[in-house]
mmCIF file of C-alpha atoms and ligand atoms in Angstrom:
data_model
loop_
_atom_site.group_PDB
_atom_site.id
_atom_site.type_symbol
_atom_site.label_atom_id
_atom_site.label_comp_id
_atom_site.label_asym_id
_atom_site.label_seq_id
_atom_site.Cartn_x
_atom_site.Cartn_y
_atom_site.Cartn_z
ATOM 1 C CA UNK B 1 51.655 -244.059 -5.353
ATOM 2 C CA UNK B 2 53.347 -247.357 -4.498
ATOM 3 C CA UNK B 3 53.530 -248.184 -8.219
ATOM 4 C CA UNK B 4 55.221 -244.863 -8.822
ATOM 5 C CA UNK B 5 57.661 -245.555 -5.995
ATOM 6 C CA UNK B 6 58.433 -248.984 -7.448
ATOM 7 C CA UNK B 7 59.072 -247.548 -10.905
ATOM 8 C CA UNK B 8 61.265 -244.832 -9.445
ATOM 9 C CA UNK B 9 63.374 -247.422 -7.635
ATOM 10 C CA UNK B 10 63.728 -249.410 -10.848
ATOM 11 C CA UNK B 11 64.877 -246.351 -12.765
ATOM 12 C CA UNK B 12 67.379 -245.340 -10.079
ATOM 13 C CA UNK B 13 68.777 -248.877 -9.904
ATOM 14 C CA UNK B 14 68.958 -249.168 -13.679
ATOM 15 C CA UNK B 15 70.824 -245.878 -14.068
ATOM 16 C CA UNK B 16 73.170 -246.727 -11.171
ATOM 17 C CA UNK B 17 74.362 -249.778 -13.137
ATOM 18 C CA UNK B 18 75.861 -247.497 -15.750
ATOM 19 C CA UNK B 19 79.004 -246.697 -13.808
ATOM 20 C CA UNK B 20 82.681 -247.014 -14.639
ATOM 21 C CA UNK B 21 83.379 -247.948 -11.005
ATOM 22 C CA UNK B 22 81.031 -250.794 -10.020
ATOM 23 C CA UNK B 23 81.024 -251.278 -6.260
ATOM 24 C CA UNK B 24 82.545 -247.837 -5.697
ATOM 25 C CA UNK B 25 79.693 -245.518 -6.506
ATOM 26 C CA UNK B 26 78.527 -243.921 -9.717
ATOM 27 C CA UNK B 27 81.152 -242.668 -12.151
ATOM 28 C CA UNK B 28 79.382 -241.549 -15.286
ATOM 29 C CA UNK B 29 81.397 -239.006 -17.187
ATOM 30 C CA UNK B 30 79.861 -237.110 -20.078
ATOM 31 C CA UNK B 31 80.082 -238.860 -23.489
ATOM 32 C CA UNK B 32 81.534 -242.026 -21.905
ATOM 33 C CA UNK B 33 80.245 -245.546 -22.577
ATOM 34 C CA UNK B 34 78.299 -245.247 -19.302
ATOM 35 C CA UNK B 35 76.746 -242.024 -20.583
ATOM 36 C CA UNK B 36 75.729 -243.876 -23.766
ATOM 37 C CA UNK B 37 74.075 -246.705 -21.802
ATOM 38 C CA UNK B 38 72.255 -244.317 -19.446
ATOM 39 C CA UNK B 39 71.253 -242.188 -22.426
ATOM 40 C CA UNK B 40 69.760 -245.167 -24.250
ATOM 41 C CA UNK B 41 67.841 -246.145 -21.126
ATOM 42 C CA UNK B 42 66.434 -242.634 -20.658
ATOM 43 C CA UNK B 43 65.455 -242.413 -24.330
ATOM 44 C CA UNK B 44 63.694 -245.795 -24.162
ATOM 45 C CA UNK B 45 61.754 -244.709 -21.097
ATOM 46 C CA UNK B 46 60.767 -241.462 -22.801
ATOM 47 C CA UNK B 47 59.549 -243.364 -25.851
ATOM 48 C CA UNK B 48 57.623 -245.802 -23.679
ATOM 49 C CA UNK B 49 55.780 -242.811 -22.205
ATOM 50 C CA UNK B 50 54.773 -241.666 -25.670
ATOM 51 C CA UNK B 51 57.245 -238.802 -25.889
ATOM 52 C CA UNK B 52 58.943 -237.661 -29.069
ATOM 53 C CA UNK B 53 62.666 -238.046 -28.368
ATOM 54 C CA UNK B 54 65.453 -235.857 -29.705
ATOM 55 C CA UNK B 55 68.964 -234.735 -28.839
ATOM 56 C CA UNK B 56 70.744 -231.443 -29.465
ATOM 57 C CA UNK B 57 74.295 -230.692 -30.568
ATOM 58 C CA UNK B 58 75.489 -230.966 -26.948
ATOM 59 C CA UNK B 59 73.917 -234.390 -26.425
ATOM 60 C CA UNK B 60 71.176 -233.091 -24.118
ATOM 61 C CA UNK B 61 68.097 -235.346 -24.328
ATOM 62 C CA UNK B 62 64.542 -234.074 -24.838
ATOM 63 C CA UNK B 63 61.309 -236.059 -24.683
ATOM 64 C CA UNK B 64 58.373 -233.989 -25.833
ATOM 65 C CA UNK B 65 54.624 -234.366 -25.539
ATOM 66 C CA UNK B 66 53.171 -231.878 -28.016
ATOM 67 C CA UNK B 67 50.522 -229.416 -26.923
ATOM 68 C CA UNK B 68 47.452 -228.419 -28.868
ATOM 69 C CA UNK B 69 48.657 -224.824 -29.431
ATOM 70 C CA UNK B 70 51.028 -224.837 -32.417
ATOM 71 C CA UNK B 71 54.633 -223.853 -31.615
ATOM 72 C CA UNK B 72 53.804 -223.054 -27.989
ATOM 73 C CA UNK B 73 56.663 -222.880 -25.461
ATOM 74 C CA UNK B 74 57.354 -226.003 -23.397
ATOM 75 C CA UNK B 75 56.985 -226.706 -19.715
ATOM 76 C CA UNK B 76 60.303 -228.449 -19.134
ATOM 77 C CA UNK B 77 61.061 -230.815 -16.270
ATOM 78 C CA UNK B 78 64.381 -232.529 -15.673
ATOM 79 C CA UNK B 79 67.906 -232.511 -14.339
ATOM 80 C CA UNK B 80 71.332 -233.864 -15.296
ATOM 81 C CA UNK B 81 72.480 -237.461 -15.706
ATOM 82 C CA UNK B 82 76.269 -237.190 -15.424
ATOM 83 C CA UNK B 83 78.076 -237.741 -12.127
ATOM 84 C CA UNK B 84 81.266 -236.863 -10.315
ATOM 85 C CA UNK B 85 83.887 -239.639 -10.051
ATOM 86 C CA UNK B 86 82.743 -242.169 -7.425
ATOM 87 C CA UNK B 87 79.604 -240.189 -6.760
ATOM 88 C CA UNK B 88 76.138 -241.373 -5.845
ATOM 89 C CA UNK B 89 73.072 -242.656 -7.658
ATOM 90 C CA UNK B 90 70.778 -239.705 -6.871
ATOM 91 C CA UNK B 91 72.556 -236.438 -7.689
ATOM 92 C CA UNK B 92 70.978 -235.688 -11.048
ATOM 93 C CA UNK B 93 69.101 -238.950 -11.723
ATOM 94 C CA UNK B 94 66.559 -238.226 -8.954
ATOM 95 C CA UNK B 95 65.393 -235.256 -11.007
ATOM 96 C CA UNK B 96 65.452 -237.099 -14.328
ATOM 97 C CA UNK B 97 63.503 -240.009 -12.881
ATOM 98 C CA UNK B 98 60.875 -237.756 -11.264
ATOM 99 C CA UNK B 99 60.425 -236.065 -14.646
ATOM 100 C CA UNK B 100 60.007 -239.448 -16.375
ATOM 101 C CA UNK B 101 57.294 -240.283 -13.864
ATOM 102 C CA UNK B 102 55.439 -237.065 -14.668
ATOM 103 C CA UNK B 103 55.426 -238.044 -18.348
ATOM 104 C CA UNK B 104 54.241 -241.537 -17.431
ATOM 105 C CA UNK B 105 51.331 -240.058 -15.456
ATOM 106 C CA UNK B 106 50.382 -237.790 -18.361
ATOM 107 C CA UNK B 107 50.289 -240.877 -20.582
ATOM 108 C CA UNK B 108 48.439 -243.045 -18.072
ATOM 109 C CA UNK B 109 45.734 -240.409 -17.604
ATOM 110 C CA UNK B 110 45.681 -239.620 -21.311
ATOM 111 C CA UNK B 111 46.133 -235.901 -20.699
ATOM 112 C CA UNK B 112 46.013 -233.440 -23.586
ATOM 113 C CA UNK B 113 48.017 -230.319 -22.725
ATOM 114 C CA UNK B 114 47.733 -226.990 -24.535
ATOM 115 C CA UNK B 115 51.430 -226.293 -23.954
ATOM 116 C CA UNK B 116 54.006 -229.028 -24.609
ATOM 117 C CA UNK B 117 55.453 -231.023 -21.736
ATOM 118 C CA UNK B 118 59.162 -231.607 -22.239
ATOM 119 C CA UNK B 119 61.251 -233.985 -20.146
ATOM 120 C CA UNK B 120 64.930 -233.103 -20.309
ATOM 121 C CA UNK B 121 68.111 -234.920 -19.286
ATOM 122 C CA UNK B 122 71.188 -232.700 -19.317
ATOM 123 C CA UNK B 123 74.877 -233.440 -19.878
ATOM 124 C CA UNK B 124 77.960 -232.378 -17.894
ATOM 125 C CA UNK B 125 76.372 -230.502 -14.996
ATOM 126 C CA UNK B 126 79.191 -231.553 -12.700
ATOM 127 C CA UNK B 127 81.962 -230.511 -15.055
ATOM 128 C CA UNK B 128 83.844 -233.686 -14.128
ATOM 129 C CA UNK B 129 85.101 -234.284 -17.652
ATOM 130 C CA UNK B 130 85.339 -230.903 -19.376
ATOM 131 C CA UNK B 131 85.428 -228.517 -16.393
ATOM 132 C CA UNK B 132 83.308 -225.500 -15.602
ATOM 133 C CA UNK B 133 80.092 -227.393 -15.029
ATOM 134 C CA UNK B 134 76.476 -226.683 -15.980
ATOM 135 C CA UNK B 135 77.481 -227.304 -19.595
ATOM 136 C CA UNK B 136 74.148 -228.662 -20.824
ATOM 137 C CA UNK B 137 72.054 -225.792 -19.470
ATOM 138 C CA UNK B 138 74.661 -223.161 -20.375
ATOM 139 C CA UNK B 139 74.687 -224.584 -23.891
ATOM 140 C CA UNK B 140 70.905 -224.633 -24.341
ATOM 141 C CA UNK B 141 70.587 -221.032 -23.149
ATOM 142 C CA UNK B 142 73.547 -219.796 -25.216
ATOM 143 C CA UNK B 143 75.589 -218.807 -22.142
ATOM 144 C CA UNK B 144 78.194 -221.227 -23.506
ATOM 145 C CA UNK B 145 78.989 -220.406 -27.132
ATOM 146 C CA UNK B 146 79.475 -223.077 -29.770
ATOM 147 C CA UNK B 147 83.103 -221.971 -30.238
ATOM 148 C CA UNK B 148 83.816 -222.280 -26.508
ATOM 149 C CA UNK B 149 82.102 -225.665 -26.442
ATOM 150 C CA UNK B 150 84.213 -226.871 -29.373
ATOM 151 C CA UNK B 151 87.445 -225.755 -27.694
ATOM 152 C CA UNK B 152 86.840 -227.731 -24.471
ATOM 153 C CA UNK B 153 89.084 -230.742 -23.926
ATOM 154 C CA UNK B 154 89.224 -233.384 -21.223
ATOM 155 C CA UNK B 155 92.343 -234.311 -19.232
ATOM 156 C CA UNK B 156 93.521 -236.635 -22.014
ATOM 157 C CA UNK B 157 93.206 -233.927 -24.653
ATOM 158 C CA UNK B 158 90.011 -235.380 -26.152
ATOM 159 C CA UNK B 159 87.723 -232.610 -27.389
ATOM 160 C CA UNK B 160 83.988 -232.421 -26.733
ATOM 161 C CA UNK B 161 83.285 -232.987 -30.412
ATOM 162 C CA UNK B 162 85.563 -236.036 -30.651
ATOM 163 C CA UNK B 163 84.084 -237.502 -27.467
ATOM 164 C CA UNK B 164 80.529 -236.996 -28.734
ATOM 165 C CA UNK B 165 81.298 -238.664 -32.050
ATOM 166 C CA UNK B 166 82.913 -241.589 -30.256
ATOM 167 C CA UNK B 167 79.550 -242.573 -28.746
ATOM 168 C CA UNK B 168 77.642 -241.817 -31.937
ATOM 169 C CA UNK B 169 76.291 -238.354 -31.043
ATOM 170 C CA UNK B 170 75.993 -235.668 -33.687
ATOM 171 C CA UNK B 171 77.584 -232.345 -32.652
ATOM 172 C CA UNK B 172 76.229 -230.673 -35.798
ATOM 173 C CA UNK B 173 72.643 -230.860 -34.496
ATOM 174 C CA UNK B 174 71.064 -227.549 -33.403
ATOM 175 C CA UNK B 175 72.553 -226.279 -30.143
ATOM 176 C CA UNK B 176 71.089 -223.233 -28.416
ATOM 177 C CA UNK B 177 67.367 -222.664 -28.254
ATOM 178 C CA UNK B 178 65.300 -219.522 -28.178
ATOM 179 C CA UNK B 179 63.983 -218.639 -24.692
ATOM 180 C CA UNK B 180 60.637 -218.191 -26.449
ATOM 181 C CA UNK B 181 60.471 -222.002 -26.703
ATOM 182 C CA UNK B 182 60.508 -222.305 -22.882
ATOM 183 C CA UNK B 183 57.478 -221.611 -20.688
ATOM 184 C CA UNK B 184 58.947 -222.906 -17.439
ATOM 185 C CA UNK B 185 61.579 -225.233 -16.031
ATOM 186 C CA UNK B 186 61.078 -227.466 -13.005
ATOM 187 C CA UNK B 187 63.937 -229.361 -11.376
ATOM 188 C CA UNK B 188 63.990 -231.819 -8.505
ATOM 189 C CA UNK B 189 67.367 -232.278 -6.868
ATOM 190 C CA UNK B 190 68.648 -233.938 -3.734
ATOM 191 C CA UNK B 191 69.376 -231.378 -1.014
ATOM 192 C CA UNK B 192 73.020 -232.424 -0.533
ATOM 193 C CA UNK B 193 72.798 -231.048 2.992
ATOM 194 C CA UNK B 194 71.304 -232.043 6.361
ATOM 195 C CA UNK B 195 68.422 -229.561 6.797
ATOM 196 C CA UNK B 196 65.393 -231.497 5.477
ATOM 197 C CA UNK B 197 66.435 -234.748 7.132
ATOM 198 C CA UNK B 198 66.913 -233.026 10.472
ATOM 199 C CA UNK B 199 63.519 -231.347 10.212
ATOM 200 C CA UNK B 200 61.988 -234.608 8.991
ATOM 201 C CA UNK B 201 60.312 -232.798 6.082
ATOM 202 C CA UNK B 202 60.154 -234.626 2.728
ATOM 203 C CA UNK B 203 60.009 -231.599 0.410
ATOM 204 C CA UNK B 204 61.918 -228.328 0.293
ATOM 205 C CA UNK B 205 60.549 -225.649 -2.015
ATOM 206 C CA UNK B 206 63.617 -223.716 -3.091
ATOM 207 C CA UNK B 207 63.327 -219.952 -2.497
ATOM 208 C CA UNK B 208 66.638 -218.888 -3.917
ATOM 209 C CA UNK B 209 69.916 -220.192 -5.142
ATOM 210 C CA UNK B 210 72.427 -218.560 -2.863
ATOM 211 C CA UNK B 211 74.769 -215.833 -3.959
ATOM 212 C CA UNK B 212 78.438 -216.593 -3.746
ATOM 213 C CA UNK B 213 81.142 -214.124 -2.837
ATOM 214 C CA UNK B 214 84.802 -214.944 -2.526
ATOM 215 C CA UNK B 215 87.523 -212.726 -1.106
ATOM 216 C CA UNK B 216 91.236 -213.177 -0.929
ATOM 217 C CA UNK B 217 92.755 -211.544 2.114
ATOM 218 C CA UNK B 218 96.466 -210.751 2.296
ATOM 219 C CA UNK B 219 97.958 -209.952 5.699
ATOM 220 C CA UNK B 220 101.445 -208.472 5.654
ATOM 221 C CA UNK B 221 103.691 -208.251 8.695
ATOM 222 C CA UNK B 222 107.418 -208.355 9.338
ATOM 223 C CA UNK B 223 109.531 -211.494 9.175
ATOM 224 C CA UNK B 224 111.973 -212.076 11.981
ATOM 225 C CA UNK B 225 113.922 -214.690 13.884
ATOM 226 C CA UNK B 226 111.683 -216.820 16.072
ATOM 227 C CA UNK B 227 114.306 -216.868 18.812
ATOM 228 C CA UNK B 228 115.695 -213.345 18.921
ATOM 229 C CA UNK B 229 112.629 -211.127 18.296
ATOM 230 C CA UNK B 230 110.896 -210.224 21.590
ATOM 231 C CA UNK B 231 107.164 -210.832 21.696
ATOM 232 C CA UNK B 232 106.353 -207.114 21.952
ATOM 233 C CA UNK B 233 108.383 -206.241 18.844
ATOM 234 C CA UNK B 234 106.625 -208.518 16.453
ATOM 235 C CA UNK B 235 104.310 -207.893 13.510
ATOM 236 C CA UNK B 236 103.256 -211.514 13.063
ATOM 237 C CA UNK B 237 101.038 -211.878 9.994
ATOM 238 C CA UNK B 238 99.739 -215.284 11.063
ATOM 239 C CA UNK B 239 98.680 -214.109 14.522
ATOM 240 C CA UNK B 240 96.783 -211.194 12.943
ATOM 241 C CA UNK B 241 95.212 -213.504 10.337
ATOM 242 C CA UNK B 242 94.143 -216.049 12.931
ATOM 243 C CA UNK B 243 92.512 -213.340 15.074
ATOM 244 C CA UNK B 244 90.484 -212.242 12.059
ATOM 245 C CA UNK B 245 89.630 -215.794 10.990
ATOM 246 C CA UNK B 246 88.428 -216.687 14.479
ATOM 247 C CA UNK B 247 85.947 -213.782 14.378
ATOM 248 C CA UNK B 248 84.527 -214.381 10.887
ATOM 249 C CA UNK B 249 82.156 -217.345 11.471
ATOM 250 C CA UNK B 250 80.287 -215.329 14.123
ATOM 251 C CA UNK B 251 79.431 -212.715 11.473
ATOM 252 C CA UNK B 252 77.548 -215.317 9.435
ATOM 253 C CA UNK B 253 75.871 -216.694 12.564
ATOM 254 C CA UNK B 254 74.742 -213.189 13.613
ATOM 255 C CA UNK B 255 73.350 -212.528 10.139
ATOM 256 C CA UNK B 256 71.412 -215.824 10.194
ATOM 257 C CA UNK B 257 68.961 -216.717 7.398
ATOM 258 C CA UNK B 258 71.152 -219.575 6.275
ATOM 259 C CA UNK B 259 74.189 -217.360 5.736
ATOM 260 C CA UNK B 260 77.392 -219.415 5.669
ATOM 261 C CA UNK B 261 81.031 -218.369 5.684
ATOM 262 C CA UNK B 262 84.101 -220.502 5.146
ATOM 263 C CA UNK B 263 87.824 -219.900 5.288
ATOM 264 C CA UNK B 264 89.038 -222.828 3.230
ATOM 265 C CA UNK B 265 92.526 -221.894 2.146
ATOM 266 C CA UNK B 266 95.418 -220.444 4.092
ATOM 267 C CA UNK B 267 98.959 -219.920 2.862
ATOM 268 C CA UNK B 268 101.699 -218.877 5.261
ATOM 269 C CA UNK B 269 104.948 -217.241 4.098
ATOM 270 C CA UNK B 270 107.738 -218.045 4.343
ATOM 271 C CA UNK B 271 106.223 -221.051 6.167
ATOM 272 C CA UNK B 272 109.301 -221.933 8.194
ATOM 273 C CA UNK B 273 109.135 -223.295 11.720
ATOM 274 C CA UNK B 274 111.683 -220.786 13.049
ATOM 275 C CA UNK B 275 110.586 -217.683 11.114
ATOM 276 C CA UNK B 276 107.914 -215.191 12.161
ATOM 277 C CA UNK B 277 105.417 -215.212 9.254
ATOM 278 C CA UNK B 278 105.562 -211.984 7.225
ATOM 279 C CA UNK B 279 102.662 -212.787 4.932
ATOM 280 C CA UNK B 280 99.477 -214.818 5.107
ATOM 281 C CA UNK B 281 96.961 -215.200 2.303
ATOM 282 C CA UNK B 282 93.565 -216.711 3.025
ATOM 283 C CA UNK B 283 90.198 -216.995 1.304
ATOM 284 C CA UNK B 284 86.704 -216.159 2.481
ATOM 285 C CA UNK B 285 83.736 -217.877 0.824
ATOM 286 C CA UNK B 286 80.432 -216.258 1.764
ATOM 287 C CA UNK B 287 76.967 -217.423 0.686
ATOM 288 C CA UNK B 288 73.429 -216.327 1.433
ATOM 289 C CA UNK B 289 70.012 -216.414 -0.214
ATOM 290 C CA UNK B 290 69.408 -212.659 -0.119
ATOM 291 C CA UNK B 291 71.744 -209.985 -1.342
ATOM 292 C CA UNK B 292 71.196 -207.790 1.741
ATOM 293 C CA UNK B 293 72.652 -210.543 3.928
ATOM 294 C CA UNK B 294 75.658 -210.927 1.664
ATOM 295 C CA UNK B 295 76.282 -207.173 1.689
ATOM 296 C CA UNK B 296 75.832 -206.891 5.480
ATOM 297 C CA UNK B 297 78.396 -209.589 6.145
ATOM 298 C CA UNK B 298 80.858 -208.102 3.654
ATOM 299 C CA UNK B 299 80.638 -204.775 5.483
ATOM 300 C CA UNK B 300 81.142 -206.348 8.917
ATOM 301 C CA UNK B 301 83.962 -208.460 7.526
ATOM 302 C CA UNK B 302 85.743 -205.309 6.332
ATOM 303 C CA UNK B 303 85.228 -203.635 9.726
ATOM 304 C CA UNK B 304 86.665 -206.698 11.428
ATOM 305 C CA UNK B 305 89.683 -206.621 9.145
ATOM 306 C CA UNK B 306 90.254 -202.905 9.743
ATOM 307 C CA UNK B 307 90.414 -203.301 13.520
ATOM 308 C CA UNK B 308 93.536 -205.421 12.979
ATOM 309 C CA UNK B 309 95.366 -202.915 10.769
ATOM 310 C CA UNK B 310 98.392 -201.091 12.176
ATOM 311 C CA UNK B 311 101.337 -201.908 14.449
ATOM 312 C CA UNK B 312 103.254 -203.191 11.448
ATOM 313 C CA UNK B 313 100.318 -205.178 10.077
ATOM 314 C CA UNK B 314 98.842 -204.245 6.728
ATOM 315 C CA UNK B 315 95.787 -206.050 5.390
ATOM 316 C CA UNK B 316 94.174 -206.056 1.966
ATOM 317 C CA UNK B 317 90.904 -207.784 1.072
ATOM 318 C CA UNK B 318 90.230 -208.311 -2.594
ATOM 319 C CA UNK B 319 86.961 -209.498 -4.094
ATOM 320 C CA UNK B 320 87.569 -212.467 -6.415
ATOM 321 C CA UNK B 321 84.023 -213.470 -7.263
ATOM 322 C CA UNK B 322 80.568 -212.009 -6.819
ATOM 323 C CA UNK B 323 77.510 -213.940 -7.951
ATOM 324 C CA UNK B 324 74.167 -212.475 -6.964
ATOM 325 C CA UNK B 325 71.653 -214.689 -5.201
ATOM 326 C CA UNK B 326 68.901 -215.800 -7.559
ATOM 327 C CA UNK B 327 65.365 -215.801 -6.236
ATOM 328 C CA UNK B 328 63.338 -218.392 -8.115
ATOM 329 C CA UNK B 329 60.034 -217.439 -9.760
ATOM 330 C CA UNK B 330 57.436 -216.445 -7.157
ATOM 331 C CA UNK B 331 54.419 -217.774 -9.024
ATOM 332 C CA UNK B 332 55.972 -221.181 -9.533
ATOM 333 C CA UNK B 333 57.100 -221.281 -5.922
ATOM 334 C CA UNK B 334 53.528 -220.544 -4.832
ATOM 335 C CA UNK B 335 52.199 -223.167 -7.252
ATOM 336 C CA UNK B 336 54.568 -225.831 -5.880
ATOM 337 C CA UNK B 337 53.542 -224.923 -2.323
ATOM 338 C CA UNK B 338 49.851 -225.151 -3.218
ATOM 339 C CA UNK B 339 50.329 -228.528 -4.881
ATOM 340 C CA UNK B 340 52.271 -229.800 -1.861
ATOM 341 C CA UNK B 341 49.390 -228.758 0.409
ATOM 342 C CA UNK B 342 46.776 -230.327 -1.873
ATOM 343 C CA UNK B 343 48.794 -233.559 -1.943
ATOM 344 C CA UNK B 344 49.129 -233.507 1.865
ATOM 345 C CA UNK B 345 52.890 -233.414 1.643
ATOM 346 C CA UNK B 346 54.604 -231.336 4.309
ATOM 347 C CA UNK B 347 57.176 -228.906 2.951
ATOM 348 C CA UNK B 348 59.323 -225.980 3.956
ATOM 349 C CA UNK B 349 61.198 -223.201 2.218
ATOM 350 C CA UNK B 350 64.877 -223.760 1.692
ATOM 351 C CA UNK B 351 67.795 -222.103 -0.071
ATOM 352 C CA UNK B 352 70.035 -223.945 -2.459
ATOM 353 C CA UNK B 353 73.640 -223.654 -1.351
ATOM 354 C CA UNK B 354 74.928 -225.083 -4.619
ATOM 355 C CA UNK B 355 74.483 -223.999 -8.221
ATOM 356 C CA UNK B 356 72.199 -226.134 -10.387
ATOM 357 C CA UNK B 357 70.964 -226.164 -13.985
ATOM 358 C CA UNK B 358 67.845 -224.431 -12.636
ATOM 359 C CA UNK B 359 70.040 -221.425 -11.763
ATOM 360 C CA UNK B 360 71.130 -221.076 -15.416
ATOM 361 C CA UNK B 361 67.576 -221.446 -16.735
ATOM 362 C CA UNK B 362 66.285 -218.835 -14.258
ATOM 363 C CA UNK B 363 67.747 -216.030 -16.406
ATOM 364 C CA UNK B 364 65.695 -217.217 -19.385
ATOM 365 C CA UNK B 365 62.441 -218.704 -18.131
ATOM 366 C CA UNK B 366 60.291 -219.180 -15.002
ATOM 367 C CA UNK B 367 62.003 -221.708 -12.769
ATOM 368 C CA UNK B 368 60.861 -223.782 -9.816
ATOM 369 C CA UNK B 369 62.908 -226.217 -7.802
ATOM 370 C CA UNK B 370 62.223 -228.895 -5.198
ATOM 371 C CA UNK B 371 64.666 -230.565 -2.845
ATOM 372 C CA UNK B 372 64.306 -233.916 -1.127
ATOM 373 C CA UNK B 373 66.297 -235.009 1.942
ATOM 374 C CA UNK B 374 69.772 -236.463 1.553
ATOM 375 C CA UNK B 375 70.599 -239.214 4.048
ATOM 376 C CA UNK B 376 73.055 -237.760 6.587
ATOM 377 C CA UNK B 377 73.372 -234.781 4.240
ATOM 378 C CA UNK B 378 75.871 -236.715 2.124
ATOM 379 C CA UNK B 379 76.397 -236.382 -1.616
ATOM 380 C CA UNK B 380 79.131 -236.819 -4.220
ATOM 381 C CA UNK B 381 80.032 -240.131 -2.578
ATOM 382 C CA UNK B 382 78.841 -243.736 -2.895
ATOM 383 C CA UNK B 383 76.890 -243.385 0.384
ATOM 384 C CA UNK B 384 74.638 -240.740 -1.168
ATOM 385 C CA UNK B 385 71.030 -241.899 -0.661
ATOM 386 C CA UNK B 386 67.532 -240.500 -0.860
ATOM 387 C CA UNK B 387 64.181 -242.142 -0.195
ATOM 388 C CA UNK B 388 62.275 -243.087 -3.363
ATOM 389 C CA UNK B 389 59.062 -242.228 -1.469
ATOM 390 C CA UNK B 390 60.308 -238.657 -1.422
ATOM 391 C CA UNK B 391 61.108 -238.726 -5.141
ATOM 392 C CA UNK B 392 57.572 -240.060 -5.712
ATOM 393 C CA UNK B 393 56.107 -237.199 -3.658
ATOM 394 C CA UNK B 394 58.088 -234.665 -5.693
ATOM 395 C CA UNK B 395 56.935 -236.329 -8.928
ATOM 396 C CA UNK B 396 53.333 -236.046 -7.752
ATOM 397 C CA UNK B 397 53.751 -232.338 -6.966
ATOM 398 C CA UNK B 398 55.413 -231.733 -10.342
ATOM 399 C CA UNK B 399 52.655 -233.708 -12.069
ATOM 400 C CA UNK B 400 49.968 -231.514 -10.514
ATOM 401 C CA UNK B 401 51.972 -228.354 -11.233
ATOM 402 C CA UNK B 402 52.653 -229.450 -14.823
ATOM 403 C CA UNK B 403 48.941 -230.011 -15.402
ATOM 404 C CA UNK B 404 48.371 -226.346 -14.502
ATOM 405 C CA UNK B 405 51.375 -224.981 -16.378
ATOM 406 C CA UNK B 406 50.651 -226.935 -19.576
ATOM 407 C CA UNK B 407 46.950 -226.085 -19.215
ATOM 408 C CA UNK B 408 45.690 -229.618 -19.589
ATOM 409 C CA UNK B 409 42.343 -229.515 -21.331
ATOM 410 C CA UNK B 410 40.441 -232.467 -19.902
ATOM 411 C CA UNK B 411 41.161 -235.354 -17.596
HETATM 412 ZN ZN1 ZN E 501 73.441 -232.311 -9.305
#
C-alpha cells in the first residue's frame, strides 16, 4: 500500500507541474500546452502499465487492457484532467491517478480479465475553455453532437478543432462510442465539500448525484417616495421578498436528507436609495438526492410564496431548470461497499452535490462513484488538497471491484 501511495503522490505532483500559473494553483485548460504535457504524461503511464493507448476525436485518452472475450464491453475507470483557472491539483487528477494505479496492479499481478479494463482521462469537464462542461463524457456518449462540438469557440474565438490541431490532436478520429462497448464506469472524485472530513471517514460511496431545480421569483409591488408614503400604505416588493427569502432555508432544513437551498441572486428595481422598491427578482437553487425531497420543498416553497400575495404584492415563481436526481447503479454501489468492508476501509453513503462525468455516463452504462475527503471542504482553488492515502484506498477498492467486473480468470 505504501508503494501505491508513493506512486500516487508522484503522479499528482507530476500532473500539478503542468499548469499555466505556477505558484498560483493548477490552470490546465483543454487543448493548451499544459493539456499536451499532462496528456503525454498520462499516455506514458498507461503504456508503462501495458495498456494499449488511443485518443478519440475529442482528445479523450483511453488505455485499454484487452479481455479474453472478443469485442466485449469495457469496464472503464477514470475522470477528467482539465482544471478551472487557478484550481487545485486533485479535482479530476485524483480520479485519473487512482485509475492508473488500478491498471498498474492488474499488470503487477498479471491478471487476465475476460472483459477489457479501460482507463480513461477526459477533456473539458470544467468547461473552463469552451463552456458548458462535461464535454468529454457528453461527446463519448453522443449527448454532444459533432456539429455542436465543431461550433464551440473559446473566448478568443479559437474553435475546438483549431485548438486540437494546435497541439497535434486529430479531430477526425472517431468520436462517439456505442453504449454496447461499455460495461461499467467507475469514477473517483474529491468530495469538494466538508462532510467526509468532518466525519473522519476516508471513503464516500456515492448514492446519487443530486437533482437541481432553479426558480426565478418576481415580486411586484408599488413604487413610491421613501419620504412621503406612510408605512401602512406601502406595497414594498423588497420587504415581501426578504420575508420569503428568510423563510426558505428552513424548508430545506426541515426536509433534511442533504437537501440544500440557496438564494444567490437578487435584483432590486428601481434600486434607488429614496424609492420604495416596486420589483424584486431573485433566484432559488434547490438540490437533493431524491426526487421526493425536491418535490416536497418545491410545494412548501410555493405555499410560502402564496402567503405573501395580496395587499398590493403580486408574486410569480417560474421554473428555469429541472434536472432529476440520478441514483447510481445499485449493484455497483453494493459492490463498492463490499470491497470497502473487505479492505477494512470505513465508508459512508453520500450524495454528490455537483455534476460529474459519472452523471453523464449513468444514462448509458452502470456507474459507480467514490468520494474522498477534501481538506476544509475546499476545491477550485490552489488550497485544494486530499490525502494520497485516501486516493490509495479508493484505488484498492476499485482494483478489487474491477477484478469482479472484468471477471478476472486467475490470479
Ligand atoms: Zn472534477
